[in-house]
Amino acid sequence: FCYIFLFFLMIRRPPRSTLFPYTTLFRSMNRLLWWSLAFLIFLGGMVTSRFDHIVVTFILLSTLIFGQALQKEGTRLLMEFALFGFVTSIGVLTKIVPGLVMISAMLMLLVMQKQTPRWAEAFASIIGLGVGLIVLNAGFYALFGPGYLESFTYHMDRGIQLESVYAGILLLAQMAGLAIVKYDYSFGSSNLLSSFTHEVKLISPVLFLGIVAVLGAKVWRNRLPENKSPGHFIHSQFILMTLILLLAFMLTNKVFSPQYMIWVGPLMTVLVAVHQNLWKTGILLLIATAMTQLIYPQLYIFLEHFHPALVILLNLRNALLVVILILLIRDLPGLTEKNHSP
């Protein structure tokens, strides 16, 4: 219900506008409901046993505030962007990934249009984010003491999680006799021990930053002219960039838990609901979601014992997500009002 409410606020018809009639709104809402139901079914019990839906809720809420801020002027405009940054900081405390919306915001404010970059709005967003992080973390530190800081090093200390892209490649290498890996249960999850663990930790952030650079270059090459704005579908453009960043984070991170799919499902649902031409990519993500549930929890015991069939299934799922990432980056320039399908 929260997603539907936020979605309605994002795509509601502007006052005195005929660009987005209510019939189109109802059709989009109908698609949203059916796609949401599909993702709920394919995600399975994870959505009731994990709190990761809070992550995507904050992403959508930040997106809504960002879009509203662009419509303001003067001092109110800077205050709205500061609020956007502050709400993003709250999301970061749930898990770090809601902070990726700040990268999307910087791309839209500083790169997307050929006109003068909007440095004041970007600075206000960063200030709001910084103030929020300082105030909130100081409060939690006062409540929980030095032990609170250990939460920041938790994921940094983890090994290669069993469902990550790196784990899939290492398991294939072991099947071919090119590597040796061992199973390890630590940090509440199944991981791999390998002589390549150190290298994986080194290349993971480099690969992610490389994809961010590719995304930035793509946005730069397809900047909007001086007299053209992102239009009524600015939320869609923002969500698409955030979805690309989320997939990049998931695929390049040494940790890839099954519940991470909860982050991307609702965002793809919103995109397909508004831009029907993305339905093929949405279907591919549904398939990847179903494969994730098949791996965990249905057949996870076999993956923990490195069964060849599960190793192949894992790599197929990861390869499919890579294909989806490439398709979304390819489709980014085309996500404009003229491509909207009512």
Coordinates of N, CA and C in Angstrom, one line a residue, residues 17-109:
S17 N -3.2 20.2 -16.6 CA -2.4 19.5 -17.7 C -3.2 18.4 -18.3
T18 N -3.0 18.3 -19.6 CA -3.6 17.2 -20.4 C -2.6 16.2 -20.8
L19 N -1.4 16.3 -20.4 CA -0.3 15.4 -20.8 C -0.5 14.0 -20.2
F20 N -1.1 14.0 -19.1 CA -1.2 12.7 -18.3 C -2.7 12.5 -17.9
P21 N -3.6 12.2 -18.8 CA -5.0 12.1 -18.4 C -5.2 11.0 -17.4
Y22 N -6.3 11.1 -16.7 CA -6.6 10.1 -15.6 C -6.8 8.7 -16.1
T23 N -7.3 8.5 -17.4 CA -7.4 7.2 -17.9 C -6.0 6.5 -18.0
T24 N -5.0 7.3 -18.3 CA -3.6 6.8 -18.3 C -3.2 6.4 -16.9
L25 N -3.5 7.3 -16.0 CA -3.2 7.0 -14.6 C -3.8 5.7 -14.1
F26 N -5.0 5.4 -14.4 CA -5.7 4.2 -14.0 C -5.1 3.0 -14.6
R27 N -4.7 3.1 -15.9 CA -4.1 2.0 -16.6 C -2.7 1.7 -16.0
S28 N -2.0 2.7 -15.6 CA -0.7 2.6 -15.0 C -0.8 1.9 -13.6
M29 N -1.8 2.4 -12.9 CA -2.1 1.8 -11.6 C -2.5 0.3 -11.7
N30 N -3.2 0.0 -12.7 CA -3.6 -1.4 -12.9 C -2.4 -2.3 -13.2
R31 N -1.5 -1.8 -14.1 CA -0.2 -2.5 -14.4 C 0.6 -2.6 -13.1
L32 N 0.6 -1.6 -12.3 CA 1.4 -1.6 -11.0 C 0.9 -2.7 -10.1
L33 N -0.4 -2.9 -10.0 CA -1.0 -3.9 -9.1 C -0.6 -5.3 -9.6
W34 N -0.7 -5.5 -10.9 CA -0.5 -6.9 -11.4 C 1.0 -7.2 -11.3
W35 N 1.9 -6.3 -11.7 CA 3.3 -6.5 -11.6 C 3.7 -6.7 -10.1
S36 N 3.1 -5.9 -9.2 CA 3.5 -6.1 -7.8 C 3.1 -7.5 -7.3
L37 N 1.9 -7.9 -7.7 CA 1.5 -9.3 -7.4 C 2.5 -10.3 -7.9
A38 N 2.9 -10.1 -9.1 CA 3.8 -11.1 -9.7 C 5.1 -11.2 -8.9
F39 N 5.7 -10.0 -8.6 CA 6.9 -10.0 -7.8 C 6.7 -10.6 -6.4
L40 N 5.6 -10.3 -5.8 CA 5.3 -10.9 -4.5 C 5.3 -12.4 -4.5
I41 N 4.7 -12.9 -5.6 CA 4.7 -14.4 -5.7 C 6.1 -15.0 -6.0
F42 N 6.8 -14.3 -6.8 CA 8.1 -14.9 -7.2 C 9.2 -14.6 -6.1
L43 N 9.0 -13.6 -5.3 CA 9.9 -13.4 -4.1 C 9.6 -14.4 -3.0
G44 N 8.4 -14.8 -2.9 CA 8.0 -15.8 -1.9 C 8.1 -15.3 -0.4
G45 N 8.4 -16.2 0.5 CA 8.3 -15.8 1.9 C 9.3 -14.8 2.4
M46 N 10.3 -14.5 1.5 CA 11.3 -13.5 1.9 C 10.7 -12.2 2.3
V47 N 9.6 -11.8 1.6 CA 9.1 -10.5 1.8 C 8.4 -10.4 3.2
T48 N 8.1 -11.5 3.8 CA 7.5 -11.5 5.1 C 8.5 -11.7 6.3
S49 N 9.7 -12.2 5.9 CA 10.6 -12.5 7.0 C 11.8 -11.6 7.0
R50 N 11.9 -10.6 6.1 CA 13.0 -9.6 6.0 C 12.4 -8.2 6.1
F51 N 13.3 -7.3 6.5 CA 12.8 -5.9 6.6 C 13.3 -5.1 5.4
D52 N 13.8 -5.7 4.4 CA 14.4 -5.0 3.3 C 13.4 -4.2 2.5
H53 N 12.1 -4.4 2.7 CA 11.1 -3.5 2.0 C 11.3 -2.1 2.5
I54 N 11.8 -1.9 3.8 CA 12.0 -0.6 4.3 C 13.0 0.2 3.4
V55 N 14.0 -0.6 2.9 CA 15.1 0.0 2.1 C 14.5 0.7 0.9
V56 N 13.6 -0.1 0.1 CA 13.1 0.4 -1.1 C 12.0 1.5 -0.8
T57 N 11.4 1.4 0.3 CA 10.4 2.4 0.7 C 11.1 3.8 0.9
F58 N 12.2 3.8 1.5 CA 13.0 5.0 1.6 C 13.5 5.5 0.3
I59 N 13.9 4.6 -0.6 CA 14.3 5.0 -1.9 C 13.2 5.7 -2.7
L60 N 12.0 5.2 -2.6 CA 10.8 5.8 -3.3 C 10.4 7.1 -2.6
L61 N 10.5 7.1 -1.3 CA 10.2 8.4 -0.6 C 11.2 9.5 -1.0
S62 N 12.5 9.1 -1.0 CA 13.5 10.1 -1.4 C 13.3 10.6 -2.8
T63 N 12.9 9.7 -3.7 CA 12.6 10.0 -5.1 C 11.4 11.0 -5.2
L64 N 10.4 10.8 -4.4 CA 9.2 11.7 -4.4 C 9.7 13.1 -3.9
I65 N 10.4 13.2 -2.9 CA 10.9 14.5 -2.3 C 11.7 15.2 -3.4
F66 N 12.6 14.4 -4.0 CA 13.5 15.0 -5.0 C 12.7 15.6 -6.2
G67 N 11.7 14.9 -6.6 CA 10.8 15.4 -7.7 C 10.1 16.6 -7.3
Q68 N 9.6 16.6 -6.1 CA 8.8 17.8 -5.6 C 9.8 19.0 -5.4
A69 N 11.0 18.8 -5.0 CA 12.0 19.9 -4.8 C 12.3 20.6 -6.1
L70 N 12.3 19.9 -7.2 CA 12.6 20.5 -8.5 C 11.5 21.5 -8.9
Q71 N 10.3 21.4 -8.3 CA 9.3 22.3 -8.7 C 9.2 23.6 -7.8
K72 N 10.1 23.6 -6.8 CA 10.1 24.8 -5.9 C 11.0 25.9 -6.5
E73 N 11.0 27.0 -5.8 CA 11.8 28.1 -6.2 C 12.3 28.8 -5.0
G74 N 13.4 29.6 -5.1 CA 14.0 30.4 -4.1 C 14.5 29.6 -2.9
T75 N 14.3 30.1 -1.7 CA 14.7 29.5 -0.5 C 14.0 28.2 -0.2
R76 N 12.7 28.1 -0.6 CA 12.0 26.9 -0.4 C 12.6 25.7 -1.2
L77 N 13.2 26.0 -2.4 CA 13.8 25.0 -3.2 C 15.0 24.4 -2.5
L78 N 15.9 25.2 -1.9 CA 17.0 24.7 -1.2 C 16.6 23.9 0.1
M79 N 15.6 24.4 0.7 CA 15.1 23.7 1.9 C 14.6 22.3 1.5
E80 N 13.9 22.2 0.4 CA 13.4 20.9 -0.1 C 14.5 19.9 -0.4
F81 N 15.6 20.5 -1.1 CA 16.7 19.6 -1.4 C 17.4 19.2 -0.1
A82 N 17.5 20.1 0.8 CA 18.1 19.7 2.1 C 17.3 18.6 2.8
L83 N 16.0 18.7 2.7 CA 15.1 17.6 3.2 C 15.3 16.3 2.5
F84 N 15.5 16.4 1.2 CA 15.8 15.2 0.4 C 17.0 14.5 1.0
G85 N 18.1 15.3 1.2 CA 19.3 14.7 1.7 C 19.1 14.1 3.1
F86 N 18.3 14.8 3.9 CA 18.1 14.3 5.3 C 17.3 13.0 5.3
V87 N 16.3 12.9 4.5 CA 15.5 11.7 4.4 C 16.4 10.5 3.9
T88 N 17.3 10.9 2.9 CA 18.2 9.9 2.4 C 19.1 9.4 3.5
S89 N 19.5 10.2 4.4 CA 20.4 9.8 5.5 C 19.7 8.8 6.4
I90 N 18.4 9.0 6.6 CA 17.6 8.1 7.4 C 17.6 6.7 6.7
G91 N 17.4 6.7 5.4 CA 17.4 5.5 4.7 C 18.8 4.8 4.8
V92 N 19.9 5.5 4.8 CA 21.2 5.0 4.9 C 21.4 4.2 6.1
L93 N 20.7 4.6 7.2 CA 20.8 3.9 8.5 C 20.1 2.6 8.5
T94 N 19.2 2.3 7.5 CA 18.5 1.0 7.4 C 19.5 0.1 6.8
K95 N 20.0 0.4 5.6 CA 21.1 -0.2 4.9 C 21.8 0.9 4.1
I96 N 23.0 0.7 3.7 CA 23.7 1.8 3.0 C 23.2 2.1 1.7
V97 N 22.5 1.1 1.0 CA 22.1 1.3 -0.4 C 21.1 2.4 -0.7
P98 N 20.2 2.9 0.2 CA 19.4 4.0 -0.1 C 20.3 5.3 -0.4
G99 N 21.5 5.3 0.1 CA 22.4 6.4 -0.2 C 22.7 6.5 -1.7
L100 N 22.5 5.4 -2.5 CA 22.7 5.5 -3.9 C 21.8 6.5 -4.6
V101 N 20.7 6.9 -4.0 CA 19.9 7.9 -4.6 C 20.6 9.2 -4.7
M102 N 21.6 9.5 -3.9 CA 22.3 10.7 -3.9 C 23.2 10.8 -5.2
I103 N 23.7 9.6 -5.7 CA 24.4 9.6 -6.9 C 23.5 9.9 -8.1
S104 N 22.2 9.3 -8.0 CA 21.2 9.7 -9.0 C 20.9 11.1 -9.0
A105 N 20.8 11.7 -7.9 CA 20.5 13.1 -7.7 C 21.6 14.0 -8.3
M106 N 22.9 13.6 -8.1 CA 24.0 14.4 -8.6 C 24.0 14.3 -10.1
L107 N 23.7 13.1 -10.7 CA 23.7 13.0 -12.1 C 22.6 13.9 -12.7
M108 N 21.4 13.9 -12.1 CA 20.3 14.7 -12.7 C 20.6 16.2 -12.5
L109 N 21.2 16.6 -11.4 CA 21.4 18.0 -11.1 C 22.6 18.6 -11.9

